[in-house]
Short mmCIF file of C-alpha atoms (C1' of nucleotides) in Angstrom, two decimals:
data_model
loop_
_atom_site.label_atom_id
_atom_site.label_comp_id
_atom_site.label_asym_id
_atom_site.label_seq_id
_atom_site.Cartn_x
_atom_site.Cartn_y
_atom_site.Cartn_z
CA MET A 1 201.04 17.68 134.80
CA PHE A 2 200.29 15.27 137.68
CA THR A 3 196.60 14.52 138.29
CA SER A 4 195.28 12.38 141.07
CA VAL A 5 194.64 8.80 140.46
CA TYR A 6 191.60 8.89 142.64
CA SER A 7 188.37 9.95 141.11
CA ARG A 8 186.86 13.17 142.43
CA GLN A 9 184.70 13.27 145.56
CA VAL A 10 183.50 16.66 144.57
CA THR A 11 180.21 17.06 142.74
CA SER A 12 181.25 19.39 139.86
CA SER A 13 178.85 20.11 136.92
CA ARG A 14 181.99 21.60 135.31
CA GLU A 15 183.20 18.25 133.94
CA VAL A 16 179.77 16.86 132.91
CA ARG A 17 179.62 19.77 130.47
CA LYS A 18 181.37 17.81 127.85
CA GLY A 19 178.98 17.51 124.88
CA ALA A 20 175.90 18.92 126.68
CA ARG A 21 174.06 22.01 125.74
CA PRO A 22 175.50 25.40 126.58
CA ARG A 23 173.51 25.73 129.70
CA GLY A 24 176.11 25.62 132.53
CA ILE A 25 174.81 26.08 136.07
CA SER A 26 177.45 26.57 138.75
CA ASP A 27 177.47 24.01 141.65
CA ALA A 28 176.90 26.74 144.24
CA THR A 29 173.73 27.76 142.39
CA VAL A 30 172.47 24.25 141.98
CA ALA A 31 172.95 23.74 145.73
CA ARG A 32 170.56 26.66 146.34
CA LEU A 33 167.87 25.72 143.88
CA PRO A 34 166.09 23.38 146.41
CA ALA A 35 165.85 26.21 148.87
CA TYR A 36 164.38 28.57 146.13
CA HIS A 37 161.95 25.87 145.17
CA ARG A 38 160.76 25.32 148.70
CA ALA A 39 160.36 29.07 149.29
CA LEU A 40 158.44 29.43 146.09
CA THR A 41 155.91 26.60 146.81
CA SER A 42 155.39 28.31 150.22
CA PHE A 43 154.52 31.54 148.55
CA LEU A 44 152.26 29.53 146.09
CA ASP A 45 150.41 27.90 148.96
CA ARG A 46 149.67 31.36 150.47
CA GLY A 47 148.22 32.50 147.17
CA VAL A 48 151.03 34.89 146.33
CA THR A 49 151.30 35.36 142.55
CA THR A 50 154.36 37.62 142.22
CA VAL A 51 157.57 37.92 144.24
CA SER A 52 160.49 40.41 144.02
CA SER A 53 164.00 39.14 144.35
CA GLU A 54 164.16 40.75 147.71
CA GLU A 55 161.11 38.83 149.17
CA LEU A 56 162.21 35.47 147.67
CA ALA A 57 165.80 35.96 148.89
CA THR A 58 164.66 36.63 152.38
CA ALA A 59 162.33 33.62 152.41
CA ALA A 60 165.27 31.41 151.11
CA GLY A 61 167.80 32.83 153.52
CA VAL A 62 170.13 34.46 150.91
CA ASN A 63 170.77 38.00 149.70
CA SER A 64 168.88 39.32 146.64
CA ALA A 65 172.04 39.90 144.51
CA LYS A 66 172.88 36.21 144.85
CA LEU A 67 169.38 35.14 144.15
CA ARG A 68 169.22 37.19 140.99
CA LYS A 69 172.59 35.99 139.81
CA ASP A 70 171.46 32.36 140.41
CA LEU A 71 168.12 32.77 138.60
CA SER A 72 169.77 34.44 135.74
CA GLN A 73 171.71 31.28 135.03
CA LEU A 74 168.42 29.42 134.41
CA GLY A 75 167.12 32.17 132.02
CA SER A 76 165.36 35.50 132.11
CA TYR A 77 162.30 34.56 133.96
CA GLY A 78 161.55 37.79 135.74
CA THR A 79 159.99 41.01 134.61
CA ARG A 80 161.85 44.32 135.36
CA GLY A 81 159.94 46.64 137.57
CA VAL A 82 157.67 43.75 138.67
CA GLY A 83 159.35 40.69 139.87
CA TYR A 84 159.02 37.02 139.20
CA ASP A 85 155.65 35.10 138.50
CA VAL A 86 155.65 32.57 141.28
CA ASP A 87 153.84 29.88 139.27
CA TYR A 88 156.05 30.14 136.26
CA LEU A 89 159.29 30.29 138.35
CA VAL A 90 158.41 27.25 140.45
CA PHE A 91 157.71 25.28 137.29
CA GLN A 92 161.08 26.24 135.69
CA ILE A 93 163.02 25.35 138.83
CA ALA A 94 161.11 22.11 139.27
CA ARG A 95 161.92 21.12 135.67
CA GLU A 96 165.65 22.07 136.19
CA LEU A 97 165.77 19.96 139.39
CA GLY A 98 164.08 17.00 137.63
CA LEU A 99 161.05 17.09 139.92
CA SER A 100 158.71 15.98 137.19
CA GLN A 101 160.01 12.45 137.21
CA ASP A 102 160.11 10.29 140.37
CA TRP A 103 163.53 8.91 141.36
CA PRO A 104 163.67 5.52 142.94
CA VAL A 105 166.11 5.33 145.76
CA VAL A 106 167.62 2.41 147.64
CA ILE A 107 168.57 2.80 151.30
CA VAL A 108 171.39 0.60 152.54
CA GLY A 109 171.87 0.22 156.34
CA ILE A 110 168.65 0.28 158.26
CA GLY A 111 170.03 1.33 161.72
CA ASN A 112 168.80 4.36 163.56
CA LEU A 113 169.42 6.69 160.73
CA GLY A 114 168.21 4.32 158.04
CA HIS A 115 165.04 3.86 159.90
CA ALA A 116 164.53 7.57 160.15
CA LEU A 117 165.27 8.14 156.42
CA ALA A 118 162.88 5.25 155.46
CA ASN A 119 160.05 6.95 157.49
CA TYR A 120 161.01 10.49 156.48
CA GLY A 121 158.11 12.13 154.67
CA GLY A 122 160.22 14.81 153.03
CA PHE A 123 161.53 12.51 150.45
CA ALA A 124 158.26 11.11 148.95
CA SER A 125 156.89 14.64 148.72
CA ARG A 126 159.79 15.85 146.57
CA GLY A 127 159.87 13.20 143.82
CA PHE A 128 161.85 10.50 145.63
CA ARG A 129 160.36 7.03 146.00
CA ILE A 130 162.06 4.51 148.31
CA ALA A 131 162.35 1.60 146.10
CA ALA A 132 163.95 -0.75 148.68
CA LEU A 133 165.50 -1.03 152.11
CA VAL A 134 168.53 -3.22 152.54
CA ASP A 135 170.55 -4.33 155.50
CA ALA A 136 173.29 -6.74 156.05
CA SER A 137 172.19 -8.11 159.46
CA PRO A 138 170.05 -11.25 159.27
CA GLY A 139 168.16 -10.16 162.30
CA LEU A 140 166.61 -7.24 160.44
CA ALA A 141 165.80 -8.94 157.08
CA GLY A 142 162.03 -9.31 156.78
CA GLU A 143 161.24 -6.66 159.29
CA VAL A 144 158.81 -4.15 157.80
CA VAL A 145 159.58 -0.41 157.95
CA ASN A 146 157.16 2.17 156.44
CA GLY A 147 155.50 -0.53 154.49
CA LEU A 148 158.72 -1.95 152.94
CA GLU A 149 160.28 -5.28 153.94
CA VAL A 150 163.92 -4.99 154.71
CA GLN A 151 165.92 -7.07 152.18
CA PRO A 152 169.22 -8.93 152.66
CA LEU A 153 172.40 -7.53 151.15
CA SER A 154 172.38 -10.30 148.60
CA ALA A 155 169.33 -8.74 146.94
CA LEU A 156 171.16 -5.45 146.29
CA GLU A 157 172.19 -6.07 142.68
CA ARG A 158 168.78 -7.38 141.63
CA ILE A 159 166.95 -4.51 143.25
CA VAL A 160 169.16 -1.95 141.55
CA SER A 161 168.99 -3.39 138.10
CA ASP A 162 165.32 -4.40 138.14
CA GLY A 163 164.18 -1.21 139.73
CA ARG A 164 166.40 0.99 137.44
CA VAL A 165 167.54 2.56 140.69
CA CYS A 166 170.24 5.27 140.09
CA ILE A 167 170.36 6.98 143.51
CA GLY A 168 171.72 5.07 146.52
CA VAL A 169 171.79 6.14 150.15
CA VAL A 170 174.60 4.59 152.27
CA ALA A 171 173.67 4.61 155.99
CA THR A 172 175.85 1.73 157.11
CA PRO A 173 178.68 1.78 159.74
CA ALA A 174 181.89 3.26 158.43
CA GLY A 175 183.53 -0.11 157.97
CA SER A 176 181.16 -1.39 155.35
CA ALA A 177 180.43 1.85 153.50
CA GLN A 178 183.11 1.54 150.77
CA SER A 179 182.07 -2.10 149.87
CA VAL A 180 178.37 -1.30 149.83
CA CYS A 181 179.26 1.68 147.62
CA ASP A 182 181.23 -0.53 145.28
CA ARG A 183 178.39 -2.83 144.91
CA LEU A 184 175.87 -0.12 144.39
CA VAL A 185 177.98 1.40 141.66
CA ALA A 186 178.74 -2.05 140.05
CA ALA A 187 175.00 -2.69 139.91
CA GLY A 188 174.24 0.66 138.13
CA VAL A 189 173.90 3.37 140.81
CA THR A 190 175.39 6.63 139.52
CA SER A 191 174.68 8.92 142.50
CA VAL A 192 175.35 8.33 146.22
CA LEU A 193 174.29 10.07 149.29
CA ASN A 194 176.84 9.03 152.01
CA PHE A 195 176.06 9.36 155.71
CA ALA A 196 178.97 7.12 156.80
CA PRO A 197 181.86 9.13 158.21
CA VAL A 198 184.40 8.08 155.49
CA PRO A 199 185.17 9.49 152.02
CA LEU A 200 183.85 7.13 149.34
CA GLN A 201 186.10 6.40 146.31
CA VAL A 202 183.96 6.04 143.15
CA PRO A 203 184.74 5.96 139.43
CA GLU A 204 184.42 8.87 137.04
CA GLY A 205 180.86 9.73 136.36
CA VAL A 206 179.48 8.84 139.64
CA ASP A 207 178.49 11.58 141.98
CA VAL A 208 178.90 11.42 145.80
CA ARG A 209 177.41 13.82 148.36
CA LYS A 210 178.32 13.44 152.07
CA VAL A 211 176.30 14.32 155.09
CA ASP A 212 178.30 14.01 158.29
CA LEU A 213 176.26 14.69 161.41
CA ALA A 214 179.09 14.59 163.93
CA SER A 215 181.22 16.96 161.82
CA GLU A 216 178.53 19.46 161.71
CA LEU A 217 178.44 19.53 165.52
CA GLN A 218 182.15 19.73 165.67
CA ILE A 219 182.25 22.83 163.35
CA LEU A 220 179.72 24.45 165.65
CA ALA A 221 181.81 23.48 168.70
CA PHE A 222 184.90 24.98 167.13
CA HIS A 223 183.18 28.37 166.86
CA GLU A 224 181.60 27.89 170.28
CA GLN A 225 185.01 27.52 171.72
CA ARG A 226 186.20 30.67 170.15
CA LYS A 227 183.33 32.64 171.52
CA GLN A 228 183.92 31.36 174.99
CA THR A 229 187.73 32.02 175.08
CA SER A 230 187.21 35.52 173.66
CA HIS A 231 184.66 36.39 176.38
CA GLU A 232 187.18 35.24 178.95
CA PRO A 233 188.28 38.00 181.34
CA ALA A 234 191.66 39.18 180.29
CA THR A 235 192.86 39.09 183.80
CA GLY A 236 193.09 35.34 184.02
CA LEU A 237 196.72 34.63 183.29
CA ALA A 238 197.49 31.13 182.25
CA GLY A 239 199.65 29.25 184.58
CA MET B 1 176.43 51.37 152.73
CA PHE B 2 173.28 49.23 152.99
CA THR B 3 173.59 46.09 155.05
CA SER B 4 170.81 43.54 155.40
CA VAL B 5 168.68 43.88 158.40
CA TYR B 6 168.50 40.15 158.91
CA SER B 7 171.42 38.49 160.71
CA ARG B 8 173.53 36.13 158.78
CA GLN B 9 172.86 32.55 158.24
CA VAL B 10 176.32 31.81 157.21
CA THR B 11 178.80 30.53 159.66
CA SER B 12 181.73 32.85 159.30
CA SER B 13 184.69 33.00 161.45
CA ARG B 14 185.56 36.16 159.84
CA GLU B 15 183.18 38.23 161.92
CA VAL B 16 183.85 36.40 165.15
CA ARG B 17 187.54 37.57 164.93
CA LYS B 18 186.82 40.81 166.64
CA GLY B 19 189.03 41.04 169.67
CA ALA B 20 190.32 37.50 169.47
CA ARG B 21 193.99 36.38 168.98
CA PRO B 22 195.54 36.63 165.50
CA ARG B 23 194.93 32.89 164.85
CA GLY B 24 192.42 33.02 161.96
CA ILE B 25 191.41 29.71 160.43
CA SER B 26 189.23 29.98 157.25
CA ASP B 27 185.82 28.48 157.36
CA ALA B 28 186.66 26.07 154.56
CA THR B 29 189.51 24.73 156.60
CA VAL B 30 187.50 24.44 159.83
CA ALA B 31 184.89 22.36 157.84
CA ARG B 32 187.68 19.89 157.00
CA LEU B 33 189.20 19.53 160.37
CA PRO B 34 186.85 16.90 161.61
CA ALA B 35 187.64 14.69 158.49
CA TYR B 36 191.37 15.04 159.23
CA HIS B 37 190.84 14.25 162.88
CA ARG B 38 188.89 11.12 161.92
CA ALA B 39 191.55 9.90 159.42
CA LEU B 40 194.27 10.54 162.00
CA THR B 41 192.50 8.51 164.69
CA SER B 42 192.13 5.68 162.26
CA PHE B 43 195.88 5.79 161.61
CA LEU B 44 196.40 5.93 165.32
CA ASP B 45 194.35 2.80 165.88
CA ARG B 46 196.35 0.97 163.32
CA GLY B 47 199.52 1.85 165.05
CA VAL B 48 200.85 4.31 162.44
CA THR B 49 203.19 6.87 164.01
CA THR B 50 203.95 9.06 161.02
CA VAL B 51 202.04 10.12 157.93
CA SER B 52 202.91 12.19 154.89
CA SER B 53 200.52 14.89 153.67
CA GLU B 54 199.90 12.59 150.64
CA GLU B 55 198.71 9.65 152.83
CA LEU B 56 196.64 11.66 155.15
CA ALA B 57 195.05 13.69 152.27
CA THR B 58 194.02 10.41 150.60
CA ALA B 59 192.54 8.97 153.79
CA ALA B 60 190.54 12.18 154.33
CA GLY B 61 189.44 12.50 150.71
CA VAL B 62 191.19 15.62 149.71
CA ASN B 63 194.33 16.50 147.82
CA SER B 64 197.65 16.97 149.53
CA ALA B 65 198.12 20.60 148.67
CA LYS B 66 194.95 21.52 150.22
CA LEU B 67 195.82 19.46 153.33
CA ARG B 68 199.08 21.14 153.80
CA LYS B 69 197.47 24.67 153.35
CA ASP B 70 194.98 23.73 155.96
CA LEU B 71 197.41 22.41 158.45
CA SER B 72 199.77 25.35 157.98
CA GLN B 73 196.85 27.50 159.39
CA LEU B 74 197.12 25.65 162.70
CA GLY B 75 200.83 25.91 162.91
CA SER B 76 204.02 24.22 161.70
CA TYR B 77 203.27 20.75 163.12
CA GLY B 78 205.08 18.73 160.42
CA THR B 79 208.74 17.84 159.73
CA ARG B 80 210.16 18.52 156.24
CA GLY B 81 211.35 15.35 154.54
CA VAL B 82 209.39 13.20 157.11
CA GLY B 83 205.76 14.08 157.48
CA TYR B 84 203.46 14.46 160.50
CA ASP B 85 203.71 12.81 163.89
CA VAL B 86 200.19 11.25 164.11
CA ASP B 87 200.08 11.41 167.88
CA TYR B 88 200.96 15.05 168.02
CA LEU B 89 198.84 16.22 165.10
CA VAL B 90 195.68 14.38 166.44
CA PHE B 91 196.09 16.18 169.71
CA GLN B 92 196.57 19.67 168.08
CA ILE B 93 193.48 19.19 165.90
CA ALA B 94 191.54 17.93 168.85
CA ARG B 95 192.48 20.86 170.89
CA GLU B 96 191.61 23.25 168.00
CA LEU B 97 188.16 21.53 167.64
CA GLY B 98 187.50 21.71 171.40
CA LEU B 99 187.28 17.93 171.72
CA SER B 100 188.76 17.99 175.22
CA GLN B 101 185.71 19.44 176.79
CA ASP B 102 182.30 17.77 176.45
CA TRP B 103 179.49 19.83 174.98
CA PRO B 104 176.07 19.37 176.33
CA VAL B 105 173.52 19.35 173.41
CA VAL B 106 169.74 19.59 173.59
CA ILE B 107 167.70 18.07 170.82
CA VAL B 108 164.19 19.49 170.17
CA GLY B 109 161.74 17.49 168.06
CA ILE B 110 161.87 13.68 168.79
CA GLY B 111 160.25 12.50 165.59
CA ASN B 112 161.94 9.90 163.27
CA LEU B 113 164.98 11.99 162.90
CA GLY B 114 165.23 13.21 166.44
CA HIS B 115 164.96 9.61 167.61
CA ALA B 116 167.82 8.54 165.27
CA LEU B 117 169.94 11.42 166.53
CA ALA B 118 169.20 10.62 170.22
CA ASN B 119 170.37 7.07 169.52
CA TYR B 120 173.21 7.96 167.32
CA GLY B 121 176.55 6.77 168.86
CA GLY B 122 178.74 9.04 166.70
CA PHE B 123 177.87 12.14 168.96
CA ALA B 124 178.88 10.74 172.33
CA SER B 125 182.20 9.46 170.99
CA ARG B 126 183.14 12.83 169.76
CA GLY B 127 182.72 15.01 172.79
CA PHE B 128 179.00 15.63 172.71
CA ARG B 129 176.64 14.66 175.41
CA ILE B 130 172.94 14.74 174.86
CA ALA B 131 171.78 16.78 177.84
CA ALA B 132 168.04 16.51 177.12
CA LEU B 133 165.39 15.56 174.58
CA VAL B 134 162.39 17.90 174.19
CA ASP B 135 159.22 17.46 172.23
CA ALA B 136 156.01 19.55 172.01
CA SER B 137 153.70 16.59 171.74
CA PRO B 138 152.16 15.51 174.99
CA GLY B 139 152.02 12.04 173.76
CA LEU B 140 155.70 11.69 173.67
CA ALA B 141 156.54 13.35 176.95
CA GLY B 142 157.72 10.81 179.45
CA GLU B 143 158.83 8.24 176.81
CA VAL B 144 162.34 7.13 177.36
CA VAL B 145 164.81 7.20 174.36
CA ASN B 146 168.33 5.98 174.86
CA GLY B 147 167.99 6.36 178.61
CA LEU B 148 166.59 9.91 178.51
CA GLU B 149 163.05 10.78 179.26
CA VAL B 150 161.50 13.10 176.73
CA GLN B 151 160.68 16.55 178.27
CA PRO B 152 157.83 18.84 177.41
CA LEU B 153 158.63 21.99 175.52
CA SER B 154 157.89 24.12 178.59
CA ALA B 155 161.04 22.64 180.23
CA LEU B 156 163.26 24.07 177.41
CA GLU B 157 164.32 27.20 179.15
CA ARG B 158 165.29 25.46 182.43
CA ILE B 159 167.17 22.70 180.64
CA VAL B 160 169.27 25.13 178.76
CA SER B 161 170.19 27.46 181.63
CA ASP B 162 170.55 24.81 184.36
CA GLY B 163 172.56 22.56 182.03
CA ARG B 164 174.58 25.40 180.57
CA VAL B 165 173.74 24.00 177.15
CA CYS B 166 175.02 26.14 174.33
CA ILE B 167 174.34 23.87 171.31
CA GLY B 168 170.77 23.19 170.26
CA VAL B 169 169.59 20.74 167.54
CA VAL B 170 166.30 21.57 165.81
CA ALA B 171 164.62 18.49 164.42
CA THR B 172 160.99 19.77 164.50
CA PRO B 173 158.76 20.25 161.59
CA ALA B 174 159.36 23.36 159.47
CA GLY B 175 156.39 25.20 160.98
CA SER B 176 157.73 25.26 164.53
CA ALA B 177 161.47 25.45 163.75
CA GLN B 178 161.75 29.30 163.93
CA SER B 179 159.88 29.54 167.27
CA VAL B 180 161.88 26.69 168.84
CA CYS B 181 165.06 28.40 167.66
CA ASP B 182 163.97 31.71 169.25
CA ARG B 183 163.33 30.10 172.50
CA LEU B 184 166.69 28.21 172.48
CA VAL B 185 168.47 31.39 171.66
CA ALA B 186 166.59 33.46 174.30
CA ALA B 187 167.51 30.77 176.83
CA GLY B 188 171.20 31.01 176.09
CA VAL B 189 171.92 28.59 173.22
CA THR B 190 174.57 30.22 170.75
CA SER B 191 174.95 27.33 168.24
CA VAL B 192 172.09 25.64 166.37
CA LEU B 193 172.20 22.65 164.13
CA ASN B 194 168.95 23.00 161.95
CA PHE B 195 167.41 19.91 160.26
CA ALA B 196 164.20 21.79 159.47
CA PRO B 197 163.86 22.86 155.82
CA VAL B 198 163.60 26.52 156.51
CA PRO B 199 166.27 29.15 157.04
CA LEU B 200 166.44 30.26 160.70
CA GLN B 201 166.81 33.87 161.60
CA VAL B 202 169.07 34.33 164.57
CA PRO B 203 170.72 37.37 166.15
CA GLU B 204 174.31 38.43 165.73
CA GLY B 205 176.72 36.06 167.45
CA VAL B 206 174.64 32.94 167.06
CA ASP B 207 175.82 30.37 164.56
CA VAL B 208 173.52 28.19 162.48
CA ARG B 209 174.43 25.20 160.37
CA LYS B 210 171.82 23.57 158.22
CA VAL B 211 171.44 19.92 157.18
CA ASP B 212 168.75 19.41 154.58
CA LEU B 213 168.29 15.78 153.60
CA ALA B 214 165.76 16.32 150.77
CA SER B 215 167.98 19.02 149.20
CA GLU B 216 170.95 16.68 149.15
CA LEU B 217 168.93 14.15 147.14
CA GLN B 218 167.62 16.99 144.87
CA ILE B 219 171.07 18.08 144.17
CA LEU B 220 172.02 14.54 143.14
CA ALA B 221 168.87 14.22 141.07
CA PHE B 222 169.95 17.36 139.11
CA HIS B 223 173.17 15.88 138.12
CA GLU B 224 171.48 12.59 137.43
CA GLN B 225 169.10 14.25 135.08
CA ARG B 226 172.00 15.85 133.21
CA LYS B 227 173.70 12.52 132.83
CA GLN B 228 170.54 10.93 131.41
CA THR B 229 169.70 13.68 128.89
CA SER B 230 173.33 13.70 127.73
CA HIS B 231 173.41 10.06 127.06
CA GLU B 232 170.20 10.25 125.05
CA PRO B 233 170.65 9.44 121.31
CA ALA B 234 171.03 12.62 119.28
CA THR B 235 168.68 11.14 116.67
CA GLY B 236 165.47 11.63 118.92
CA LEU B 237 164.29 15.05 117.56
CA ALA B 238 161.88 16.83 119.86
CA GLY B 239 158.47 17.30 118.43
"C1'" DA C 1 215.91 12.17 148.73
"C1'" DA C 2 211.81 13.11 150.61
"C1'" DG C 3 208.22 15.98 151.82
"C1'" DT C 4 206.73 20.35 154.35
"C1'" DG C 5 205.42 25.25 154.18
"C1'" DT C 6 204.14 28.99 151.43
"C1'" DG C 7 204.26 32.92 148.09
"C1'" DA C 8 202.14 33.41 143.41
"C1'" DA C 9 198.83 32.18 140.07
"C1'" DT C 10 194.40 30.65 139.15
"C1'" DT C 11 189.85 29.55 139.60
"C1'" DG C 12 185.38 30.25 141.51
"C1'" DA C 13 181.71 32.73 144.24
"C1'" DT C 14 179.87 36.85 146.08
"C1'" DT C 15 178.84 41.51 146.15
"C1'" DC C 16 178.48 45.99 143.94
"C1'" DA C 17 176.27 49.11 141.25
"C1'" DC C 18 173.84 50.58 137.52
"C1'" DA C 19 171.97 50.37 132.69
"C1'" DG C 20 167.91 48.91 130.70
"C1'" DC C 21 163.10 47.70 130.81
"C1'" DC C 22 158.36 47.62 132.48
"C1'" DG D 1 159.57 54.55 140.25
"C1'" DG D 2 160.73 49.88 140.93
"C1'" DC D 3 163.15 45.99 140.01
"C1'" DT D 4 165.64 42.69 136.94
"C1'" DG D 5 169.74 41.27 134.68
"C1'" DT D 6 174.52 41.58 134.46
"C1'" DG D 7 179.27 43.46 133.65
"C1'" DA D 8 183.04 44.92 136.82
"C1'" DA D 9 185.12 44.64 141.25
"C1'" DT D 10 186.00 42.21 145.25
"C1'" DC D 11 186.77 38.42 148.11
"C1'" DA D 12 187.71 33.56 149.16
"C1'" DA D 13 189.44 28.98 148.10
"C1'" DT D 14 192.11 25.91 145.38
"C1'" DT D 15 196.08 24.70 143.00
"C1'" DC D 16 200.82 25.17 141.31
"C1'" DA D 17 205.45 24.91 141.97
"C1'" DC D 18 209.53 25.31 144.42
"C1'" DA D 19 212.65 27.13 148.20
"C1'" DC D 20 213.95 25.11 152.30
"C1'" DT D 21 214.61 21.64 156.02
"C1'" DT D 22 215.80 17.27 157.84
#
DNA sequence: AAGTGTGAATTGATTCACAGCC
DNA sequence: GGCTGTGAATCAATTCACACTT
């Protein structure tokens, strides 16, 4: 009976399904489509024309049953006894991922990470265009990074609405992340990639994904600690 | 009967459990502990001594039922009718995460991202110490980043074994990621954080976590595309 | 009265295993 | 004979709802 007042952090396609067409693709599957697309283009580059679920799964780092279940959600694009046509499948996945259009992205916070993201070639090659770089510090405004002049925070609203930007990247310190996010959303951004180590509150209809570098290391450290204590000789009694 | 020849990419505590003590914490829970720890230290800084599951959950961006289930896996550290003692709980989670010891980390690949990681303050403050920076390019060797001289790839084995480094960060181009990973593992690294957009094959007992920046944007773009097509006027018949 | 800890119920994801097709 | 597509079975994670403690 009691549902949370706060809008969901989780990126769920389940609730977007409202009046859309019957095609419902699970979140877990969507999250793997980029890996499949990447593996397929690699096969394409090497001139491979057909792959089995086993081959593609290995290249993408999953098992073949999962791959087939995933692909079956997009449609029946394979041929029994043969496999998948690389050309055709790469096209279908690209269409599903919206790779045909190019997505303007604004990056807010041009510190170490923002700098790296601004220079990162992997975005441009996958349909993302960096529309603008924004930073609050007056010292940075005017500096040119990867051919783009860093804009002051006051320009944010104009950049988003003039450039029809719907994806924002938050690479600010934790303290300013929420207010930057609020301004992005108010200006029209509906998808946010958050690198700040705080959960962002956003209204219904806005998607947030979080990348937390320190947490990733901490998760590894947790398992590392387990390995070390379990290798410890059983003779060492704790004092 | 038939299990994959390839070792698992997935970071599962399930299989590490072998001869360890009964304390089994699910992967989903482990992945959230860093967020709880961060939220708690923030309460601590503000002088808060006690929190309810509702308050802590909100600060960490989860719901309270999930938080309580997660914490109950660590032990019964709360007081019914009262809540959790911030000081005590932050200590327990820190211990669980291995935050008491400091973990030497080697970063391989000092491009844009490697640079940013080398300068990133978030690691040092959470128990990670950057032991060395390594890059294959002779042009970079000798350059000083954040007080550390970039070492040639040939120094990798010595760095890992001399420094007892067990966590490696792969920030190389896709093409060299697997070979760098192989060398890290051969030298003694048992946890790898992979920023290269390829799945890494590692032997049993080695954990890999992957951060794929372009994929994160693609996942957002997928949902974005859904929003846009569902807002489209129904009157526009396709030709 | 307030709020934790936890069984039970539910929902979601993965894996199995095989019928059906090429 | 080989391989996809998919129901059925399994496994894991989340949510519910309330007994129990302070």
